[in-house]
Amino acid sequence: MNAYQYVLLRLVPRVDREEFINVGVVLYSQDAGFLDAAWELDEHRAAALSPTCDLDGVRSMLERVRAVCRGETGRGLPTLDKPGQRFGWIIAPRSTVVQPGPVHGGLCDDPAVELERLLTRLVRPANA
């Protein structure tokens, strides 16, 4: 079993209203040497919160989070060597359209499978 931590990524199109929808998950397992993000943007749900939300910009932000997880640098990305440092950078609160939620933890056999399970359970619509 591998211990892990995860955060949900929230789309907050209007920070002043504090309304959000879950759009992604970042999972970090130091035990397994795993850090990755998965996301899925439901355009209809996003439009319900803010019809003028820049969905291409949101997708770009979510891809940047995935790039940080994978240790990519350049193009304005931070240079952080260790997965734990990258996870810490991702979970730092920011007042932006894509925000991390609180950190949660658990145990799993395979972090990649658990990431997909959390995405299905916590991000995808229940009727999907």
PDB file of C-alpha atoms in Angstrom:
ATOM      1  CA  MET A   1       0.000   0.000   0.000  1.00  0.00           C
ATOM      2  CA  ASN A   2       1.118   3.512  -0.819  1.00  0.00           C
ATOM      3  CA  ALA A   3       0.145   6.564   1.210  1.00  0.00           C
ATOM      4  CA  TYR A   4      -0.925   9.523  -0.897  1.00  0.00           C
ATOM      5  CA  GLN A   5      -2.239  13.060  -0.705  1.00  0.00           C
ATOM      6  CA  TYR A   6      -4.543  14.724  -3.174  1.00  0.00           C
ATOM      7  CA  VAL A   7      -6.220  18.035  -3.880  1.00  0.00           C
ATOM      8  CA  LEU A   8      -9.155  18.872  -6.054  1.00  0.00           C
ATOM      9  CA  LEU A   9      -8.687  21.622  -8.590  1.00  0.00           C
ATOM     10  CA  ARG A  10     -11.623  23.998  -8.574  1.00  0.00           C
ATOM     11  CA  LEU A  11     -12.860  26.300 -11.295  1.00  0.00           C
ATOM     12  CA  VAL A  12     -13.837  29.593  -9.661  1.00  0.00           C
ATOM     13  CA  PRO A  13     -14.832  31.780 -12.609  1.00  0.00           C
ATOM     14  CA  ARG A  14     -15.897  34.685 -10.402  1.00  0.00           C
ATOM     15  CA  VAL A  15     -13.770  34.819  -7.275  1.00  0.00           C
ATOM     16  CA  ASP A  16     -16.089  37.419  -5.747  1.00  0.00           C
ATOM     17  CA  ARG A  17     -19.008  34.942  -5.810  1.00  0.00           C
ATOM     18  CA  GLU A  18     -16.982  32.032  -4.353  1.00  0.00           C
ATOM     19  CA  GLU A  19     -18.889  29.509  -6.495  1.00  0.00           C
ATOM     20  CA  PHE A  20     -16.891  26.640  -7.930  1.00  0.00           C
ATOM     21  CA  ILE A  21     -16.984  23.296  -9.685  1.00  0.00           C
ATOM     22  CA  ASN A  22     -14.403  20.560  -9.378  1.00  0.00           C
ATOM     23  CA  VAL A  23     -12.401  20.236 -12.589  1.00  0.00           C
ATOM     24  CA  GLY A  24      -9.356  18.156 -11.684  1.00  0.00           C
ATOM     25  CA  VAL A  25      -7.359  16.134  -9.187  1.00  0.00           C
ATOM     26  CA  VAL A  26      -3.665  16.226  -8.289  1.00  0.00           C
ATOM     27  CA  LEU A  27      -2.362  13.107  -6.547  1.00  0.00           C
ATOM     28  CA  TYR A  28       1.034  12.839  -4.852  1.00  0.00           C
ATOM     29  CA  SER A  29       2.477   9.658  -3.372  1.00  0.00           C
ATOM     30  CA  GLN A  30       5.946  10.031  -1.954  1.00  0.00           C
ATOM     31  CA  ASP A  31       5.989   6.270  -1.262  1.00  0.00           C
ATOM     32  CA  ALA A  32       5.447   5.468  -4.938  1.00  0.00           C
ATOM     33  CA  GLY A  33       7.377   8.431  -6.367  1.00  0.00           C
ATOM     34  CA  PHE A  34       4.200   9.576  -8.126  1.00  0.00           C
ATOM     35  CA  LEU A  35       2.863  13.057  -8.850  1.00  0.00           C
ATOM     36  CA  ASP A  36       0.327  13.672 -11.598  1.00  0.00           C
ATOM     37  CA  ALA A  37      -2.848  15.553 -12.413  1.00  0.00           C
ATOM     38  CA  ALA A  38      -5.974  14.596 -14.313  1.00  0.00           C
ATOM     39  CA  TRP A  39      -8.732  16.969 -15.288  1.00  0.00           C
ATOM     40  CA  GLU A  40     -12.006  17.165 -17.131  1.00  0.00           C
ATOM     41  CA  LEU A  41     -13.775  20.411 -17.910  1.00  0.00           C
ATOM     42  CA  ASP A  42     -17.554  20.252 -18.222  1.00  0.00           C
ATOM     43  CA  GLU A  43     -18.301  23.286 -20.390  1.00  0.00           C
ATOM     44  CA  HIS A  44     -22.036  23.281 -19.575  1.00  0.00           C
ATOM     45  CA  ARG A  45     -21.418  23.375 -15.815  1.00  0.00           C
ATOM     46  CA  ALA A  46     -18.794  26.096 -16.256  1.00  0.00           C
ATOM     47  CA  ALA A  47     -21.188  28.169 -18.383  1.00  0.00           C
ATOM     48  CA  ALA A  48     -23.849  27.838 -15.682  1.00  0.00           C
ATOM     49  CA  LEU A  49     -21.514  29.647 -13.259  1.00  0.00           C
ATOM     50  CA  SER A  50     -20.181  32.155 -15.742  1.00  0.00           C
ATOM     51  CA  PRO A  51     -21.293  32.317 -19.391  1.00  0.00           C
ATOM     52  CA  THR A  52     -18.256  34.483 -20.201  1.00  0.00           C
ATOM     53  CA  CYS A  53     -15.646  32.205 -18.608  1.00  0.00           C
ATOM     54  CA  ASP A  54     -12.524  31.830 -20.785  1.00  0.00           C
ATOM     55  CA  LEU A  55     -12.576  28.042 -21.164  1.00  0.00           C
ATOM     56  CA  ASP A  56      -9.449  27.978 -23.326  1.00  0.00           C
ATOM     57  CA  GLY A  57      -7.648  29.874 -20.566  1.00  0.00           C
ATOM     58  CA  VAL A  58      -8.929  27.387 -17.975  1.00  0.00           C
ATOM     59  CA  ARG A  59      -7.686  24.464 -20.078  1.00  0.00           C
ATOM     60  CA  SER A  60      -4.310  26.168 -20.367  1.00  0.00           C
ATOM     61  CA  MET A  61      -4.101  26.588 -16.572  1.00  0.00           C
ATOM     62  CA  LEU A  62      -5.006  22.937 -16.027  1.00  0.00           C
ATOM     63  CA  GLU A  63      -2.345  21.844 -18.508  1.00  0.00           C
ATOM     64  CA  ARG A  64       0.184  24.033 -16.669  1.00  0.00           C
ATOM     65  CA  VAL A  65      -0.624  22.192 -13.439  1.00  0.00           C
ATOM     66  CA  ARG A  66      -0.076  18.877 -15.214  1.00  0.00           C
ATOM     67  CA  ALA A  67       3.237  20.190 -16.616  1.00  0.00           C
ATOM     68  CA  VAL A  68       4.397  21.210 -13.124  1.00  0.00           C
ATOM     69  CA  CYS A  69       3.494  17.737 -11.831  1.00  0.00           C
ATOM     70  CA  ARG A  70       5.677  16.203 -14.516  1.00  0.00           C
ATOM     71  CA  GLY A  71       8.612  18.482 -13.713  1.00  0.00           C
ATOM     72  CA  GLU A  72       8.506  20.502 -16.918  1.00  0.00           C
ATOM     73  CA  THR A  73      10.186  23.909 -16.754  1.00  0.00           C
ATOM     74  CA  GLY A  74      10.373  27.039 -18.877  1.00  0.00           C
ATOM     75  CA  ARG A  75       7.436  29.000 -20.307  1.00  0.00           C
ATOM     76  CA  GLY A  76       6.878  30.619 -16.902  1.00  0.00           C
ATOM     77  CA  LEU A  77       6.767  27.299 -15.026  1.00  0.00           C
ATOM     78  CA  PRO A  78       8.626  27.015 -11.716  1.00  0.00           C
ATOM     79  CA  THR A  79      11.905  25.120 -11.535  1.00  0.00           C
ATOM     80  CA  LEU A  80      11.342  22.651  -8.697  1.00  0.00           C
ATOM     81  CA  ASP A  81      13.423  19.485  -8.573  1.00  0.00           C
ATOM     82  CA  LYS A  82      11.492  17.243  -6.199  1.00  0.00           C
ATOM     83  CA  PRO A  83       7.902  16.018  -6.564  1.00  0.00           C
ATOM     84  CA  GLY A  84       7.133  17.132  -2.998  1.00  0.00           C
ATOM     85  CA  GLN A  85       8.244  20.680  -3.841  1.00  0.00           C
ATOM     86  CA  ARG A  86       6.084  20.666  -6.967  1.00  0.00           C
ATOM     87  CA  PHE A  87       3.077  19.393  -5.003  1.00  0.00           C
ATOM     88  CA  GLY A  88       3.658  22.158  -2.430  1.00  0.00           C
ATOM     89  CA  TRP A  89       3.702  24.767  -5.200  1.00  0.00           C
ATOM     90  CA  ILE A  90       0.454  23.392  -6.664  1.00  0.00           C
ATOM     91  CA  ILE A  91      -1.433  23.341  -3.352  1.00  0.00           C
ATOM     92  CA  ALA A  92      -0.465  26.898  -2.367  1.00  0.00           C
ATOM     93  CA  PRO A  93      -3.632  29.019  -2.283  1.00  0.00           C
ATOM     94  CA  ARG A  94      -4.029  31.523  -5.103  1.00  0.00           C
ATOM     95  CA  SER A  95      -6.800  33.918  -5.974  1.00  0.00           C
ATOM     96  CA  THR A  96      -7.152  32.756  -9.559  1.00  0.00           C
ATOM     97  CA  VAL A  97      -9.781  31.064 -11.679  1.00  0.00           C
ATOM     98  CA  VAL A  98      -8.280  27.595 -10.989  1.00  0.00           C
ATOM     99  CA  GLN A  99      -7.694  27.021  -7.273  1.00  0.00           C
ATOM    100  CA  PRO A 100      -6.589  24.033  -5.185  1.00  0.00           C
ATOM    101  CA  GLY A 101      -8.936  22.747  -2.519  1.00  0.00           C
ATOM    102  CA  PRO A 102      -7.878  21.314   0.846  1.00  0.00           C
ATOM    103  CA  VAL A 103      -5.387  18.445   0.994  1.00  0.00           C
ATOM    104  CA  HIS A 104      -6.826  14.986   1.660  1.00  0.00           C
ATOM    105  CA  GLY A 105      -5.064  11.659   2.104  1.00  0.00           C
ATOM    106  CA  GLY A 106      -5.489   7.954   1.618  1.00  0.00           C
ATOM    107  CA  LEU A 107      -3.897   4.618   0.792  1.00  0.00           C
ATOM    108  CA  CYS A 108      -3.824   2.808  -2.526  1.00  0.00           C
ATOM    109  CA  ASP A 109      -2.011   0.072  -4.418  1.00  0.00           C
ATOM    110  CA  ASP A 110      -1.598   2.014  -7.672  1.00  0.00           C
ATOM    111  CA  PRO A 111      -1.550   5.836  -7.616  1.00  0.00           C
ATOM    112  CA  ALA A 112      -2.370   6.148 -11.338  1.00  0.00           C
ATOM    113  CA  VAL A 113      -5.484   3.998 -10.903  1.00  0.00           C
ATOM    114  CA  GLU A 114      -6.438   5.957  -7.772  1.00  0.00           C
ATOM    115  CA  LEU A 115      -6.060   9.257  -9.651  1.00  0.00           C
ATOM    116  CA  GLU A 116      -8.536   8.068 -12.277  1.00  0.00           C
ATOM    117  CA  ARG A 117     -10.900   6.765  -9.569  1.00  0.00           C
ATOM    118  CA  LEU A 118     -10.863  10.126  -7.785  1.00  0.00           C
ATOM    119  CA  LEU A 119     -11.454  11.967 -11.053  1.00  0.00           C
ATOM    120  CA  THR A 120     -14.495   9.796 -11.743  1.00  0.00           C
ATOM    121  CA  ARG A 121     -15.831  10.064  -8.204  1.00  0.00           C
ATOM    122  CA  LEU A 122     -15.188  13.741  -7.502  1.00  0.00           C
ATOM    123  CA  VAL A 123     -15.053  15.587 -10.827  1.00  0.00           C
ATOM    124  CA  ARG A 124     -17.127  13.832 -13.454  1.00  0.00           C
ATOM    125  CA  PRO A 125     -20.898  14.355 -13.338  1.00  0.00           C
ATOM    126  CA  ALA A 126     -22.719  11.582 -11.472  1.00  0.00           C
ATOM    127  CA  ASN A 127     -24.714  10.611 -14.567  1.00  0.00           C
ATOM    128  CA  ALA A 128     -21.647  10.265 -16.805  1.00  0.00           C
TER     129      ALA A 128
END
